[in-house]
Amino acid sequence: MNVSEFLWKRLQEWGLKRAYGYPGDGAGGIDIALQKEVDAGHIEYIQVRHEEMAAFMATAHAKFTGQVGLCFATSGPGAIHLLNGLYDAKLDHVGVVAIMGQQARTAIGSNYQQEVDLQSLCKDVACEYIVTVTEPSQIRHAIDRAVRIARDKRSPTVVIVPNDLQELSYSDPPMEHGSTHTGIGTTIGSKVPEDAGLRAAADILNAGKKVAILAGAGALEATDELLEIAEILGAGIAKALLGKAAVSDELPFVTGSIGLLGTKPSWDLMKECDTFLMVGSSFPYSEFLPKPGQARGVQIDINGANLSLRYPMEINLQGDSAATLRALIPLLHRNEDRSWRVQIEKEVADWWKVLESRAMTSAQLLNPQRVFWELSPRLPENAIITADSGSVANWYARDLKMRRGMKASLSGGLASLGAGTPYAMAGKMAYPERTVIACMGDGAMQMNGLNVMITISKYWKQWSNPKLIVLVLNNQDLSQVTWEERIQLGKGKTESTQSIPDFPYHKYAELLGLKGIYVDDPEKVAAAWDEALSADRPVILEARTDPNVPPLPPHITLQQAKAFLSSLPTEPERASVIMGSAKEMLASILPSHKS
């Protein structure tokens, strides 16, 4: 057995049986050994069109399955391309192992072709573990440590394998000084804080009259516990963007997303609470949380570095969200005063009416909110939804009602453009029986999405359920940044940077043997979704939308209002921007308003 063959077998022993990657001579021996494992049916290999997509897919695999993701690339440019997706894993705290090829050991330091100092290149993104293998027996502890650290630290790790080492014979480390003998043994750690901390936290929560809960990605597996605590305390639950699937949006006390992409009920929940429970989230925007000193705080997070990071908490509990909440529940007392809960439920009900009114407001061609509003009741059971960065994330965050059993994610901490389609591909490979829907803007689609559609066309026929729908909002504008320029900088749209070319996305789907659907009539949006959801193959649903429908924040500050007014003299699309903003503001004030 050579080094590369051992590498793949060891990864399988750790349970990593799906690899996303792209070949190259710097990883030639690894490629050959992988083919043997694929032929034997031991491992599944997904060939991407660009290494960045491999890393994004590995990250999404980790998010959707809870397992460690796996990607690989050749030396030089291939390894460099992995970086963006690996940073996505780092900033969203999921475990990914990246295998990178490298030039021959004898060439390192000689300015050889494709020789890049990968140790230095990756030392930030893989700060928990990065190693270059220089001797055959070293591959054992390199793989063992990379997987264990990726899993237990929830971070990306990197193993670099020079190409002249890849086909050398592997042997176990000798029993002598200077060798180490690693293993795959199960890690069993403490998931629950000590009793004194739990009781102190319970005392704070029991004393609260107006309890607000914020659930993040770390609470995705704590649904039952969150709901039971919310019921005991009469609390409302807001969700960070990565925690969108933690609890169902059909529940009347769930206020939805928080932040710039969030809801007014979530804003009110945080600004009026007297007690704040934050579970599994490092939500970054402190201005959307209670003012320091307003509320007594309890935080639960498995990563101690996240505790009291965004709000000065009184009690910080380091532990697994579900296990810690289960331990807290017997210590909590039912709050018999339901006036806070009644207030929350009324505000949530009113908010859904506002969203419907906004969605039904007329626009130039399509109102993007209408596209999402029509999808929401049509979402199949156990669907997987991904979204890209940009204005599309606003409508995903607010207008889609998640139901229990669904999965959803996007690039959170990094907020990278172009992650939506590789996320969808990874979700489909992990759960081929589920319907997957990717929500894309045209900027993200042109950046990476068109590329990934080729990969989808390569693999879709092997899926038990062929339904994978890529929604593209075609507005020929990088509209999120355009609106940020208007609201934050007080400047009109800079057309040279913000306008992007038109492209027939639905026709491109047909070129690939997939299905393309085009819609620009608001009265035909529902039928377009029905057609897409009943298709016998993957679909690109192209919706021609208005870029000047404003993604209104849940709370408009005086500074934002002044900046918007200041932008109008330099705004090349002034009439459309004013009209679109006026209609959305009116729909917010008068939810029964329909046009």
XYZ file of N, CA, C and O in Angstrom, residues 138-217:
320
model
N 4.367 9.286 8.333
C 3.785 10.488 8.927
C 2.339 10.697 8.491
O 1.569 11.391 9.176
N 1.944 10.095 7.358
C 0.595 10.314 6.842
C -0.455 9.837 7.834
O -1.560 10.387 7.910
N -0.108 8.834 8.643
C -1.091 8.311 9.596
C -1.494 9.362 10.614
O -2.681 9.662 10.782
N -0.518 9.940 11.303
C -0.923 10.914 12.324
C -1.392 12.228 11.691
O -2.177 12.965 12.296
N -0.944 12.512 10.447
C -1.418 13.718 9.779
C -2.924 13.631 9.522
O -3.677 14.580 9.796
N -3.389 12.500 8.993
C -4.815 12.321 8.732
C -5.598 12.227 10.041
O -6.666 12.851 10.199
N -5.082 11.453 10.977
C -5.799 11.289 12.246
C -6.007 12.621 12.952
O -7.096 12.931 13.438
N -4.975 13.418 13.016
C -5.096 14.704 13.705
C -5.963 15.674 12.913
O -6.752 16.433 13.493
N -5.815 15.658 11.600
C -6.617 16.577 10.781
C -8.106 16.318 10.966
O -8.903 17.263 11.134
N -8.520 15.059 10.936
C -9.945 14.749 11.062
C -10.436 15.004 12.483
O -11.493 15.613 12.687
N -9.671 14.559 13.468
C -10.117 14.738 14.852
C -10.244 16.219 15.204
O -11.219 16.651 15.831
N -9.269 17.007 14.811
C -9.300 18.437 15.138
C -10.408 19.143 14.361
O -11.121 19.992 14.902
N -10.585 18.787 13.083
C -11.680 19.373 12.306
C -13.025 19.074 12.959
O -13.890 19.950 13.071
N -13.199 17.846 13.405
C -14.471 17.438 14.022
C -14.671 18.081 15.389
O -15.719 18.669 15.670
N -13.671 17.983 16.255
C -13.853 18.412 17.644
C -13.682 19.914 17.836
O -14.272 20.495 18.744
N -12.896 20.545 16.980
C -12.729 21.999 17.053
C -13.676 22.732 16.103
O -13.728 23.963 16.116
N -14.349 21.963 15.216
C -15.273 22.539 14.227
C -14.571 23.635 13.421
O -14.984 24.801 13.402
N -13.514 23.207 12.743
C -12.688 24.149 11.983
C -12.060 23.427 10.793
O -11.985 22.196 10.768
N -11.599 24.183 9.775
C -10.886 23.547 8.666
C -9.473 23.161 9.062
O -8.819 23.875 9.842
N -9.012 22.050 8.537
C -7.628 21.612 8.709
C -7.064 21.250 7.341
O -7.824 20.955 6.408
N -5.742 21.262 7.230
C -5.090 21.064 5.927
C -3.952 20.060 6.062
O -3.112 20.173 6.971
N -3.933 19.096 5.131
C -2.821 18.143 5.014
C -2.211 18.319 3.622
O -2.903 18.161 2.613
N -0.919 18.650 3.576
C -0.204 18.894 2.330
C 0.686 17.687 2.047
O 1.488 17.285 2.909
N 0.547 17.104 0.843
C 1.285 15.887 0.503
C 2.104 16.121 -0.768
O 1.552 16.178 -1.876
N 3.431 16.265 -0.678
C 4.271 16.447 -1.873
C 4.097 15.293 -2.852
O 3.896 14.136 -2.448
N 4.183 15.589 -4.153
C 3.848 14.566 -5.137
C 4.864 13.425 -5.224
O 4.519 12.321 -5.629
N 6.114 13.650 -4.820
C 7.089 12.540 -4.868
C 6.901 11.585 -3.692
O 7.476 10.489 -3.683
N 6.087 11.963 -2.723
C 5.820 11.101 -1.567
C 4.591 10.241 -1.796
O 4.439 9.173 -1.185
N 3.708 10.652 -2.708
C 2.370 10.081 -2.799
C 2.343 8.611 -3.185
O 1.441 7.871 -2.768
N 3.340 8.154 -3.964
C 3.334 6.758 -4.380
C 4.433 5.936 -3.712
O 4.673 4.788 -4.100
N 5.060 6.497 -2.699
C 6.014 5.707 -1.911
C 5.268 4.717 -1.033
O 4.123 4.944 -0.637
N 5.899 3.618 -0.695
C 5.273 2.592 0.136
C 5.026 3.117 1.541
O 5.887 3.770 2.141
N 3.827 2.823 2.023
C 3.488 3.231 3.390
C 3.896 2.131 4.366
O 3.763 0.945 4.087
N 4.369 2.546 5.524
C 4.598 1.614 6.633
C 4.208 2.321 7.917
O 4.333 3.549 8.036
N 3.737 1.547 8.887
C 3.364 2.138 10.168
C 4.583 2.746 10.846
O 5.726 2.308 10.617
N 4.375 3.742 11.690
C 5.507 4.355 12.401
C 6.233 3.307 13.250
O 5.602 2.435 13.852
N 7.541 3.375 13.287
C 8.303 2.413 14.080
C 8.141 2.669 15.581
O 7.793 3.776 16.001
N 8.365 1.661 16.378
C 8.336 1.813 17.830
C 9.696 2.310 18.298
O 10.536 1.550 18.774
N 9.896 3.591 18.124
C 11.171 4.165 18.537
C 10.974 5.636 18.876
O 9.952 6.250 18.551
N 11.966 6.193 19.534
C 11.919 7.599 19.926
C 11.761 8.477 18.685
O 12.418 8.274 17.661
N 10.851 9.446 18.784
C 10.624 10.331 17.650
C 9.425 9.947 16.813
O 9.078 10.667 15.872
N 8.767 8.832 17.138
C 7.563 8.412 16.415
C 6.350 8.560 17.316
O 6.458 8.581 18.540
N 5.195 8.662 16.690
C 3.936 8.735 17.444
C 2.938 7.795 16.813
O 2.985 7.540 15.606
N 2.024 7.261 17.626
C 1.069 6.263 17.153
C -0.352 6.729 17.465
O -0.857 6.526 18.565
N -0.969 7.357 16.482
C -2.308 7.911 16.672
C -3.370 6.859 16.406
O -3.105 5.806 15.831
N -4.609 7.188 16.797
C -5.717 6.264 16.598
C -7.009 6.988 16.310
O -7.079 8.219 16.321
N -8.060 6.185 16.082
C -9.340 6.723 15.676
C -10.354 6.668 16.829
O -11.510 6.964 16.651
N -9.929 6.365 18.003
C -10.841 6.189 19.133
C -11.848 7.317 19.287
O -11.566 8.477 19.002
N -13.018 6.981 19.762
C -14.121 7.931 19.929
C -13.775 9.004 20.960
O -13.173 8.716 21.992
N -14.158 10.218 20.675
C -14.004 11.316 21.627
C -15.284 11.442 22.441
O -16.370 11.600 21.883
N -15.167 11.369 23.751
C -16.309 11.537 24.642
C -15.992 12.698 25.567
O -15.102 12.614 26.417
N -16.698 13.801 25.372
C -16.440 14.992 26.172
C -17.643 15.377 27.009
O -18.748 14.863 26.825
N -17.447 16.274 27.937
C -18.541 16.786 28.750
C -19.338 17.785 27.926
O -18.797 18.752 27.398
N -20.641 17.543 27.814
C -21.494 18.419 27.017
C -22.374 19.321 27.875
O -23.066 20.185 27.358
N -22.343 19.111 29.196
C -23.228 19.851 30.090
C -22.411 20.573 31.144
O -21.548 19.954 31.788
N -22.637 21.863 31.375
C -21.912 22.590 32.423
C -22.250 22.030 33.807
O -23.247 21.322 33.994
N -21.452 22.399 34.783
C -21.675 21.879 36.131
C -22.962 22.446 36.729
O -23.479 23.481 36.314
N -23.450 21.753 37.749
C -24.763 22.037 38.312
C -24.896 23.465 38.845
O -25.940 24.098 38.671
N -23.860 23.975 39.472
C -23.952 25.324 40.047
C -24.223 26.368 38.976
O -25.013 27.303 39.180
N -23.596 26.224 37.831
C -23.821 27.155 36.728
C -25.229 27.052 36.178
O -25.868 28.059 35.861
N -25.735 25.824 36.064
C -27.096 25.631 35.578
C -28.111 26.282 36.515
O -29.068 26.920 36.076
N -27.894 26.134 37.815
C -28.835 26.712 38.786
C -28.779 28.239 38.763
O -29.819 28.903 38.884
N -27.598 28.780 38.597
C -27.482 30.245 38.514
C -28.192 30.780 37.278
O -28.869 31.812 37.325
N -28.052 30.056 36.166
C -28.742 30.458 34.942
C -30.256 30.351 35.108
O -31.013 31.235 34.680
N -30.703 29.270 35.736
C -32.131 29.073 35.950
C -32.722 30.173 36.824
O -33.849 30.641 36.581
N -31.985 30.607 37.821
C -32.469 31.689 38.697
C -32.734 32.961 37.893
O -33.735 33.657 38.104
N -31.837 33.273 36.966
C -32.009 34.468 36.133
C -33.231 34.317 35.232
O -34.067 35.222 35.117
N -33.349 33.168 34.578
C -34.463 32.951 33.652
C -35.801 32.922 34.384
O -36.802 33.442 33.893
N -35.818 32.334 35.575
C -37.062 32.278 36.338
C -37.513 33.655 36.808
O -38.718 33.902 36.982
N -36.578 34.556 37.008
C -36.915 35.907 37.470
C -37.413 36.799 36.345
O -37.976 37.864 36.597
N -37.229 36.382 35.096
C -37.591 37.218 33.963
C -39.090 37.312 33.740
O -39.816 36.328 33.885
N -39.547 38.498 33.383
C -40.946 38.718 33.031
C -41.124 38.761 31.514
O -42.181 38.417 30.999
N -40.074 39.219 30.818
C -40.112 39.349 29.368
C -38.850 38.695 28.800
O -37.821 39.338 28.638
N -38.936 37.404 28.540
C -37.756 36.633 28.126
C -37.686 36.568 26.602
O -38.669 36.231 25.926
N -36.511 36.884 26.072
C -36.239 36.773 24.640
C -35.171 35.712 24.419
O -34.151 35.689 25.119
N -35.393 34.843 23.444
C -34.429 33.796 23.090
C -33.902 34.081 21.689
O -34.677 34.387 20.777
N -32.577 33.973 21.519
C -31.958 34.051 20.200
C -31.294 32.720 19.909
O -30.387 32.295 20.637
N -31.743 32.040 18.846
C -31.216 30.727 18.474
C -30.354 30.849 17.226
O -30.766 31.467 16.244
N -29.166 30.242 17.268
C -28.257 30.256 16.127
C -28.008 28.867 15.592
O -28.726 27.907 15.907
N -26.959 28.743 14.785
C -26.637 27.459 14.153
C -26.373 26.371 15.180
O -26.648 25.192 14.937
